[in-house]
Coordinates of C-alpha atoms in Angstrom, one line a residue:
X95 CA -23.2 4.7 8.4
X96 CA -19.6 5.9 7.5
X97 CA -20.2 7.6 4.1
X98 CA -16.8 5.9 3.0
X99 CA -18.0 2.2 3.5
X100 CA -18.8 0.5 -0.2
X101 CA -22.4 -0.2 0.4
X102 CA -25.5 0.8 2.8
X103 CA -27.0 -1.5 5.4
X104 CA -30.4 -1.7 3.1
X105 CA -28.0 -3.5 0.3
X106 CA -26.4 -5.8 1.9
X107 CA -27.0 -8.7 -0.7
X108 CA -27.3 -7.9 -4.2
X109 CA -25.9 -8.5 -7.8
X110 CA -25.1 -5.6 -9.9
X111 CA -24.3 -5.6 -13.3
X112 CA -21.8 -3.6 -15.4
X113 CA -21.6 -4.0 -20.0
X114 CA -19.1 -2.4 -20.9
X115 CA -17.7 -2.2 -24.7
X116 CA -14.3 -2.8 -25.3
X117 CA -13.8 -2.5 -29.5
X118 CA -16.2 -4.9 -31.0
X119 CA -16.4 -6.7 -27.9
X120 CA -18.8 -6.6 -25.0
X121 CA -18.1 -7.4 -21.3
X122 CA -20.3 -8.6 -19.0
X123 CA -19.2 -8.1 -15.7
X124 CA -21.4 -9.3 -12.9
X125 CA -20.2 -7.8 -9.5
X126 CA -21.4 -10.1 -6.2
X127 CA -20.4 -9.2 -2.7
X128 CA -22.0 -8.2 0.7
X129 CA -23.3 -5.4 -1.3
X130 CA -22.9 -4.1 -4.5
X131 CA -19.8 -1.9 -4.9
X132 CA -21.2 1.5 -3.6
X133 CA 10.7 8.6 1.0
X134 CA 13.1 7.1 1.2
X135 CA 17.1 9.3 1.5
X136 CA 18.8 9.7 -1.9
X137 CA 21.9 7.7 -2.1
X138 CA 24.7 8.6 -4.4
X139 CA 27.1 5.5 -5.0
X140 CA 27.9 3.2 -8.1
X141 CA 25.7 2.5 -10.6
X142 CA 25.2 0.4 -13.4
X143 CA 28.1 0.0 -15.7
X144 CA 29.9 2.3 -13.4
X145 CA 27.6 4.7 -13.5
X146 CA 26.3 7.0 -11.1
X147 CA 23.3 5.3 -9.1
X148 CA 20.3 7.0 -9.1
X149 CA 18.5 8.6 -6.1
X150 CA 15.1 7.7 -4.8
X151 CA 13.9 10.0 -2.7
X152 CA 13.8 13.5 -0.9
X153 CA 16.8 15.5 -2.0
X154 CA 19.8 15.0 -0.1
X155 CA 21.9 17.9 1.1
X156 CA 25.7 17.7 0.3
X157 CA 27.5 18.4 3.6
X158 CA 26.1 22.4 3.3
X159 CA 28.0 25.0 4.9
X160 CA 26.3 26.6 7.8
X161 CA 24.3 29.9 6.7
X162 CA 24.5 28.7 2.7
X163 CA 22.4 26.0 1.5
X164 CA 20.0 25.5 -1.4
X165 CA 16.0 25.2 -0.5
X166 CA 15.1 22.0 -0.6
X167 CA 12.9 20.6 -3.3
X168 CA 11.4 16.9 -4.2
X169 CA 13.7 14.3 -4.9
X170 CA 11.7 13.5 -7.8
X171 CA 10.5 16.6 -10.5
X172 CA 8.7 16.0 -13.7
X173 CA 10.4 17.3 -16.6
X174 CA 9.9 21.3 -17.5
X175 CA 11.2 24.6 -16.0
X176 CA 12.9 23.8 -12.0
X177 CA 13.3 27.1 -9.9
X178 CA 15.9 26.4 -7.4
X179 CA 17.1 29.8 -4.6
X180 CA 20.2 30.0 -2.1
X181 CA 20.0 31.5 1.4
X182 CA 23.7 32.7 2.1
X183 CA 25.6 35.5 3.4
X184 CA 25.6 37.3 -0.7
X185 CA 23.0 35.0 -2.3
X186 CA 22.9 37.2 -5.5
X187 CA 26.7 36.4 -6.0
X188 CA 25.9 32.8 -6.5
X189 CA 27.3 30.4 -9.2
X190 CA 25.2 27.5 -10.2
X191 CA 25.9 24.4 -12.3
X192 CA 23.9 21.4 -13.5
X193 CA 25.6 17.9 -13.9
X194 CA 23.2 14.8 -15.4
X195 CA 23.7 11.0 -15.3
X196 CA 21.5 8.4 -16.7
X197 CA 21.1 4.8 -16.3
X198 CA 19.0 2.9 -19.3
X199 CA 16.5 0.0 -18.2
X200 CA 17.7 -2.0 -20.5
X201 CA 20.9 -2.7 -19.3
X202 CA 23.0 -0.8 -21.7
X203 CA 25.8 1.6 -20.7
X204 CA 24.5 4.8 -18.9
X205 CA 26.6 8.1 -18.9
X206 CA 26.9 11.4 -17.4
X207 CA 26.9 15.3 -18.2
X208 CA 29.1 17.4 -16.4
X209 CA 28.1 20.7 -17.5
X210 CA 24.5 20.9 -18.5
X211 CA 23.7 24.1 -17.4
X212 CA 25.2 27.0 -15.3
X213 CA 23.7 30.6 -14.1
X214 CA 24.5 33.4 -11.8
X215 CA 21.6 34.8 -8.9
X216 CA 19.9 33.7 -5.9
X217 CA 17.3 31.8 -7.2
X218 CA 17.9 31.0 -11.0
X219 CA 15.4 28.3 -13.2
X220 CA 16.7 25.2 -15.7
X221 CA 14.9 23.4 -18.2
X222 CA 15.4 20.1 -17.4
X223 CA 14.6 16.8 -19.3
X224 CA 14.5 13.2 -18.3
X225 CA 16.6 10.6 -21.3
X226 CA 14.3 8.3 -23.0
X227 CA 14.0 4.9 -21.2
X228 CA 16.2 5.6 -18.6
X229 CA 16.5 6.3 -15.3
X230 CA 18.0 10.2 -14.9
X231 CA 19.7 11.8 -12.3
X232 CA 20.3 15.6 -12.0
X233 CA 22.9 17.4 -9.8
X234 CA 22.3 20.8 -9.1
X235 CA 25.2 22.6 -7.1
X236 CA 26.0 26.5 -5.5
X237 CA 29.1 28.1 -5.2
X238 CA 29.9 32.1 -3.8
X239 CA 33.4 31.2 -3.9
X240 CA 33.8 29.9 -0.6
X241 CA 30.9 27.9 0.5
X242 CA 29.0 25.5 -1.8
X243 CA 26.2 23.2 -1.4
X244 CA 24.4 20.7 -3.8
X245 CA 20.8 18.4 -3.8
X246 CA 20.3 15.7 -6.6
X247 CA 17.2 14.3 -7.6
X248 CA 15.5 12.3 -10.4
X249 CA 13.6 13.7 -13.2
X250 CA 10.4 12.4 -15.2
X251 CA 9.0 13.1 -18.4
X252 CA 4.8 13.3 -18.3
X253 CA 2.3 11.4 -20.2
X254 CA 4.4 8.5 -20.8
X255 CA 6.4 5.9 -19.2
X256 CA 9.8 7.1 -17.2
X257 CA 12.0 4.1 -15.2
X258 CA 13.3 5.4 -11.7
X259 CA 15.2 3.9 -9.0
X260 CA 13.9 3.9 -6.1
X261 CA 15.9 2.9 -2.8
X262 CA 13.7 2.1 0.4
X263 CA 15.4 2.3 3.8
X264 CA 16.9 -1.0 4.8
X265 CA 16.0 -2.4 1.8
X266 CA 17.7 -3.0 -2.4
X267 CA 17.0 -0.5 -4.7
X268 CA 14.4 -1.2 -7.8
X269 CA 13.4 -0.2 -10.7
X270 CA 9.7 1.7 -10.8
X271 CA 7.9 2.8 -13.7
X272 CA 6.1 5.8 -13.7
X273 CA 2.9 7.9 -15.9
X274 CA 2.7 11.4 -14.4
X275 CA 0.0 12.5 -16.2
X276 CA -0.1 16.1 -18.5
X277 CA -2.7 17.6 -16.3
X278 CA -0.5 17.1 -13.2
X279 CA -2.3 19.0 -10.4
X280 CA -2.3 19.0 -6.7
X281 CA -5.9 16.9 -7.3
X282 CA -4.6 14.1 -9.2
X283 CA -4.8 10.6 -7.6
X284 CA -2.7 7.8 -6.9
X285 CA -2.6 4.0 -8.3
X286 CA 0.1 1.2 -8.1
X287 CA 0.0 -1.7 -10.3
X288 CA 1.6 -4.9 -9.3
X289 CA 2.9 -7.1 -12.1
X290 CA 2.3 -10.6 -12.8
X291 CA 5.4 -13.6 -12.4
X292 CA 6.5 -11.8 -15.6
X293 CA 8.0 -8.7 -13.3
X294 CA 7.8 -6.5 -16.1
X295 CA 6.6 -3.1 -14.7
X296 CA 6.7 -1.1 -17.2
X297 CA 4.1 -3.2 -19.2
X298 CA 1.9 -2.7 -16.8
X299 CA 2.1 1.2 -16.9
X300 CA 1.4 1.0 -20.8
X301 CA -1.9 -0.5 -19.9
X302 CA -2.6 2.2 -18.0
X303 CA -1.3 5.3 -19.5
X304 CA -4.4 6.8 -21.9
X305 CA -6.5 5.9 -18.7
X306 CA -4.1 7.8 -16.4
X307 CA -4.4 11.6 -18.5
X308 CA -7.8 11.0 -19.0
X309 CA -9.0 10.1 -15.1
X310 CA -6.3 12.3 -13.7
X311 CA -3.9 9.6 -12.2
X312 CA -0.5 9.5 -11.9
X313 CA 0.6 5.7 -11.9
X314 CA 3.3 3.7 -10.3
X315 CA 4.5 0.3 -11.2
X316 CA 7.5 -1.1 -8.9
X317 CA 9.3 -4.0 -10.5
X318 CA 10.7 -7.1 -8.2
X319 CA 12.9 -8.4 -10.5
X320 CA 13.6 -12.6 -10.0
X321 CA 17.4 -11.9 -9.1
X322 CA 16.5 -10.0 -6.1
X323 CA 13.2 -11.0 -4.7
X324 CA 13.6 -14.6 -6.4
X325 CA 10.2 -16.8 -5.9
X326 CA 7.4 -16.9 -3.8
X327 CA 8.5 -15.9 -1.0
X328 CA 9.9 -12.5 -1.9
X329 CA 7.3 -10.8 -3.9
X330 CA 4.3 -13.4 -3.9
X331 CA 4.8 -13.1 -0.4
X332 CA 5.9 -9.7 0.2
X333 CA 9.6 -10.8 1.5
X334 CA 7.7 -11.3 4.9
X335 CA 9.9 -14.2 6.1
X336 CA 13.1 -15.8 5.7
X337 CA 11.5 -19.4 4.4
X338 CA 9.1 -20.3 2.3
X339 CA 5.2 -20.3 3.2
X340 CA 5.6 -18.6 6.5
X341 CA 8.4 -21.0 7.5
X342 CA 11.7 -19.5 9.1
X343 CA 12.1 -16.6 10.9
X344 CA 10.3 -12.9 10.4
X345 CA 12.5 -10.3 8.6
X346 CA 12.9 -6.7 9.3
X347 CA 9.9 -4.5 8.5
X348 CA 11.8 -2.4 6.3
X349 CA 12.3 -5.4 4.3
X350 CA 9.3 -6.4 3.7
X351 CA 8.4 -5.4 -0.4
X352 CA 4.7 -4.2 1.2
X353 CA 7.0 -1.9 3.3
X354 CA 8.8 -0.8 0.2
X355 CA 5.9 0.2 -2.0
X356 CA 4.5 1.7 0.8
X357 CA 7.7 3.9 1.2
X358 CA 7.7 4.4 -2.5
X359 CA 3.9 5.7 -2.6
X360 CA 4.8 8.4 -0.1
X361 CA 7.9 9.4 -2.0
X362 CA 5.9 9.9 -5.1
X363 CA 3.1 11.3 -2.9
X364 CA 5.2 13.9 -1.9
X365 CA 7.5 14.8 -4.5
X366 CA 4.4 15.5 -6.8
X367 CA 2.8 17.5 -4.1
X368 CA -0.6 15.0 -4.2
X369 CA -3.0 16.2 -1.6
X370 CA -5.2 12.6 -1.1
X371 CA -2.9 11.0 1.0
X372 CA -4.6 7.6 -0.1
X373 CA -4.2 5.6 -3.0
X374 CA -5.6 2.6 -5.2
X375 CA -4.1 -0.6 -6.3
X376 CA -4.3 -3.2 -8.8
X377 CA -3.1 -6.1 -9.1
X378 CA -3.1 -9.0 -11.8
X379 CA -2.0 -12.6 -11.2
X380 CA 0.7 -12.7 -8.7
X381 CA 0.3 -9.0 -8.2
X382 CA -3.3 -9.9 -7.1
X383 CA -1.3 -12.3 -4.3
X384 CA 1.2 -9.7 -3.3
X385 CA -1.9 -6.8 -3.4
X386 CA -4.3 -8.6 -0.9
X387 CA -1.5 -9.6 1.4
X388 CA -0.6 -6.2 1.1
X389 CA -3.5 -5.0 3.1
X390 CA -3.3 -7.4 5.3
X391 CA 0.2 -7.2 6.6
X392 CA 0.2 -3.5 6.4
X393 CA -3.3 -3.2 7.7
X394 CA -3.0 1.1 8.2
X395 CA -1.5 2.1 5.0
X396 CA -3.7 4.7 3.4
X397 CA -5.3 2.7 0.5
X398 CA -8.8 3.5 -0.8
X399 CA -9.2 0.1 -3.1
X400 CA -7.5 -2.6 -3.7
X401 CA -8.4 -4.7 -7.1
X402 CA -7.2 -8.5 -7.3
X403 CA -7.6 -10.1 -10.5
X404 CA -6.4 -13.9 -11.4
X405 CA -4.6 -14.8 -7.9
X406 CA -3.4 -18.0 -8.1
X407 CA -4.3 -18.6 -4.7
X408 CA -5.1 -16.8 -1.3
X409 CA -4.6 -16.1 2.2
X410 CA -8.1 -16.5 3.4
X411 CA -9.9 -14.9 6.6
X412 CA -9.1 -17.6 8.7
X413 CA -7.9 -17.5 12.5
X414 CA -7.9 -21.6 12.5
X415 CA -6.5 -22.3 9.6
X416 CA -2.1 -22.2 9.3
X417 CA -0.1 -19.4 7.2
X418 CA -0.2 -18.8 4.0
X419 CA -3.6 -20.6 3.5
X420 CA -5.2 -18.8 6.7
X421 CA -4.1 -16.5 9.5
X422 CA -3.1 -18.6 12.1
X423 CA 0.8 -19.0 12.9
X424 CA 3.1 -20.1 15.3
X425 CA 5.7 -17.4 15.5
X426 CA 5.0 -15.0 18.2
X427 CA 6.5 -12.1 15.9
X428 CA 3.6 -12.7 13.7
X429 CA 0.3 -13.4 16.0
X430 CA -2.8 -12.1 13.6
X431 CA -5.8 -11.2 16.4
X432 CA -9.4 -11.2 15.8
X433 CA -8.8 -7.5 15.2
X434 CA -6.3 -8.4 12.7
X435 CA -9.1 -10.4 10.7
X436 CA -12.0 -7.3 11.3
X437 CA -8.9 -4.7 10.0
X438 CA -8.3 -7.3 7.2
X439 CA -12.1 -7.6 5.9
X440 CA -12.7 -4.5 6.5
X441 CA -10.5 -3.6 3.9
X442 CA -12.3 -2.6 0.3
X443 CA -10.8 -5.4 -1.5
X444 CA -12.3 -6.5 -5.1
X445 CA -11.8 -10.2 -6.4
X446 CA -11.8 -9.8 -9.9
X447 CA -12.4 -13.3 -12.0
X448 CA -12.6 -14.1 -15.1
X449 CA -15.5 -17.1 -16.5
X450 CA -13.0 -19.3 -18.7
X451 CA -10.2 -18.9 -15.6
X452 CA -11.1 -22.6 -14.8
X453 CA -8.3 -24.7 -15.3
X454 CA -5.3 -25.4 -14.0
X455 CA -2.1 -24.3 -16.1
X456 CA 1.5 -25.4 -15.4
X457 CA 1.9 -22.6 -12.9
X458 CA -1.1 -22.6 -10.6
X459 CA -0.5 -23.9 -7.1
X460 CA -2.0 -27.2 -6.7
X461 CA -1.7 -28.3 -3.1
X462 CA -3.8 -30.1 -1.3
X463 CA -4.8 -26.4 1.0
X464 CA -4.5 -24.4 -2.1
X465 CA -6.6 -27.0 -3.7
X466 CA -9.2 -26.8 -0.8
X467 CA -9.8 -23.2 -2.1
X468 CA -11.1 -24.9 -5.4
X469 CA -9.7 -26.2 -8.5
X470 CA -8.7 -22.8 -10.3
X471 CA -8.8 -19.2 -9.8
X472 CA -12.2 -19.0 -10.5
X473 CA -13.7 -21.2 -8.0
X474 CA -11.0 -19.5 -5.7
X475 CA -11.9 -16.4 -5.7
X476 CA -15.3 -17.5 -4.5
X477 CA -14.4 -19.4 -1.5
X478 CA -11.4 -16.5 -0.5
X479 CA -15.0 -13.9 -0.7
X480 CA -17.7 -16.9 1.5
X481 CA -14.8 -17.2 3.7
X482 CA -14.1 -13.3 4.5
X483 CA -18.5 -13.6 4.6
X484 CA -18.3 -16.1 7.3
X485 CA -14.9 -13.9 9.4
X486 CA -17.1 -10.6 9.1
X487 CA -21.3 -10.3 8.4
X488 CA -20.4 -6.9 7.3
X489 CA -17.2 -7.6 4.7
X490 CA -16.2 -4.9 2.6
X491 CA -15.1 -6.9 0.0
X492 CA -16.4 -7.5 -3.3
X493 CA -16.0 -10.4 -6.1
X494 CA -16.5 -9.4 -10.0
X495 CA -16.3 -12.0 -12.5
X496 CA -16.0 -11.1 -15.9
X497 CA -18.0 -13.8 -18.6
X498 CA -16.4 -14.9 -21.7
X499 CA -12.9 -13.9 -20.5
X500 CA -10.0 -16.1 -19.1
X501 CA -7.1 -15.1 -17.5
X502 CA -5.9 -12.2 -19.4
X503 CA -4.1 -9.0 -18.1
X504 CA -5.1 -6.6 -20.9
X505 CA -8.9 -7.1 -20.3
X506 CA -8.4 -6.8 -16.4
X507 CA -6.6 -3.9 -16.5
X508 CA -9.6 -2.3 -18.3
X509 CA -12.1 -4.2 -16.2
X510 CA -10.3 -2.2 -12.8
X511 CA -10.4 1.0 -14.7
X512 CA -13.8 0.9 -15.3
X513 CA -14.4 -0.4 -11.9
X514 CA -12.4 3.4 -10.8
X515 CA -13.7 5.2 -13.3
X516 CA -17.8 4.5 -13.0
X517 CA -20.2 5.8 -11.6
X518 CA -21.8 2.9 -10.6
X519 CA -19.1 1.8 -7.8
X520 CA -19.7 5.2 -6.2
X521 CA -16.1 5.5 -5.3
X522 CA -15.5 8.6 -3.0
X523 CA -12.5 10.5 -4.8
X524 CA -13.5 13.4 -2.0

């Protein structure tokens, strides 16, 4: 059996069991499942406030003159010493200058630096820095006099959290939040962390940034702000279709929001020079929503895992059943197969619940096919696992359900990074 699948075929029912202490408190977290758990171009245009906008992806070359341009480099660098070289007709003669804007997250005005830094040589270094809580844009250009050329690109500071933009093809730009962690390496690993209705981002990168330097993770949290992807149907969703549930017509791929975190991860991918081309994700509440319909609409994007935790409500392994409560649907741009439903449970997807999740606050979804999943998240979670059982005897998907513990983001996030980070789960970071 593929040494990457969660479980072997002599465990293929079975409860494990996980404490874990959190402070004074203790969590019991009882996993059940089939087994137990074995770049987007850089843009230059308006910004905020007038502002320069801020790039959000692979450096863009200004126009170079044939036989003098810069070397290209990552559109995104974490703060510290850049070493940037010319290849021109007299390279050593070359001037260099460094301009810097910055956009703040907040909303307040940003502002620019015209002359941050300037040097003479064919390749020259800068110290560079990223503003705090803000999104910051460098401009490096070369001159010999005659010919010039320039590349721009975004700068982050590591070990805490830095606010990009990032701009997917066909698609808005966004705000991401980002922990590059201090022991940056070619090794370090991937996650993306999908907020709740809330669409704050960058709360969800605090909850992960001590468990990011200590696992060796860099972490990326986009942010689908209400304004731009308003409601369901844009980030619950994943901007799929023009309606609601599955009604209207099917938009472009490149903008879908699965299409633009799966741009972003790339980007960030690259620009940090990670060698695992895959990546994990967690989601909490409606992150948990957009996370598994992730997977399922972009069935070959290089994910490892893919933790749900308090979904509202779910798009179940059903062929017979309509869209969004199943995977059957009338528009021929959209026709999920029977290979569709083994690509979507085959998927290593964790349900994540938590024991005093069992009402039904103001915001749950109670329809009468979201209410034929159960009465909360709880029960939901166990009929979205029985019916991927039912789609596929060998599901790779897993349900964990935490005792003592409603819904409550802080406590999941550490429940998933324990779920990464033990031993028991046998995940293969090889």
């Amino acid at each position: 059996m593929d040494s990457n699948r969660w479980h072997s075929s002599a465990r293929m029912r079975g409860v494990c069991l996980l404490r874990h202490t959190c402070g004074a408190a203790t969590l019991l977290v009882v996993l059940v499942a089939s087994g137990c758990i074995e770049n987007a171009g850089f843009v230059l245009g308006p910004g905020a406030a007038g502002q320069p906008a801020h790039g959000s992806g692979r450096p863009q070359i200004q126009s170079p003159a044939v036989g003098f341009r810069i070397l290209p480099g990552p559109g995104l660098r974490v703060a510290g010493a850049q070493q940037f070289t010319v290849e021109g007709p007299a390279p050593e003669a070359t001037h260099w200058g460094v301009s810097r804007s910055w956009t703040p997250y907040d909303g307040a005005l940003g502002g620019a630096d015209l002359a941050v830094a300037s040097a003479v040589g064919a390749s020259v270094s800068f110290s560079l820095s990223a503003m705090p809580a803000a999104a910051t844009s460098y401009t490096v250009t070369a001159s010999d006099g005659t010919l010039s050329d320039s590349v721009t690109f975004q700068v982050v500071e590591p070990a805490t959290v830095s606010p990009i933009r990032f701009a997917s093809p066909g698609s808005v730009p966004i705000w991401v939040h980002v922990v590059v962690p201090q022991s940056l390496d070619p090794a370090t690993h991937l996650l993306v962390a999908l907020h709740d209705d809330g669409r704050r981002g960058g709360d969800y990168c605090l909850d992960w940034l001590d468990w990011a330097g200590s696992q060796n993770y860099a972490i990326v949290c986009p942010e689908f702000d209400e304004a731009t992807w308003p409601s369901r149907r844009a980030y619950h969703l994943g901007n799929v279709f023009t309606g609601s549930d599955g009604a209207g017509m099917v938009h472009p791929q490149e903008r879908w929001a699965f299409t633009v975190v799966e741009n972003l991860l790339d980007h960030v991918r690259r620009s940090l020079a990670l060698t695992d081309a895959r990546f994990d994700a967690w989601g909490h509440g409606a992150g948990a929503q957009f996370a598994h319909r992730m997977v399922l609409f972009r069935s070959n994007m290089p994910v490892r895992y893919v933790i749900a935790s308090g979904a509202g409500w779910y798009t179940t392994a059903d062929l017979d059943l309509d869209f969004p409560y199943g995977l059957r649907h009338l528009d021929p741009g959209l026709s999920f197969s029977h290979q569709d439903l083994l690509d979507y449970t085959n998927q290593h997807l964790v349900l994540v619940r938590g024991e005093l999740d069992n009402g039904q606050p103001p915001d749950l979804r109670v329809s009468g096919p979201a209410n034929q999943q159960g009465l909360s998240r709880f029960e939901r979670a166990e009929h979205m696992l029985r019916t991927g059982e039912l789609a596929n005897p060998n599901l790779n998907w897993l349900m964990a359900t935490v005792w003592g513990v409603g819904y409550d983001r802080a406590v999941m996030s550490y429940v998933a990074q324990e779920l990464l980070a033990n031993q028991l789960v046998a995940l293969p970071f090889h």
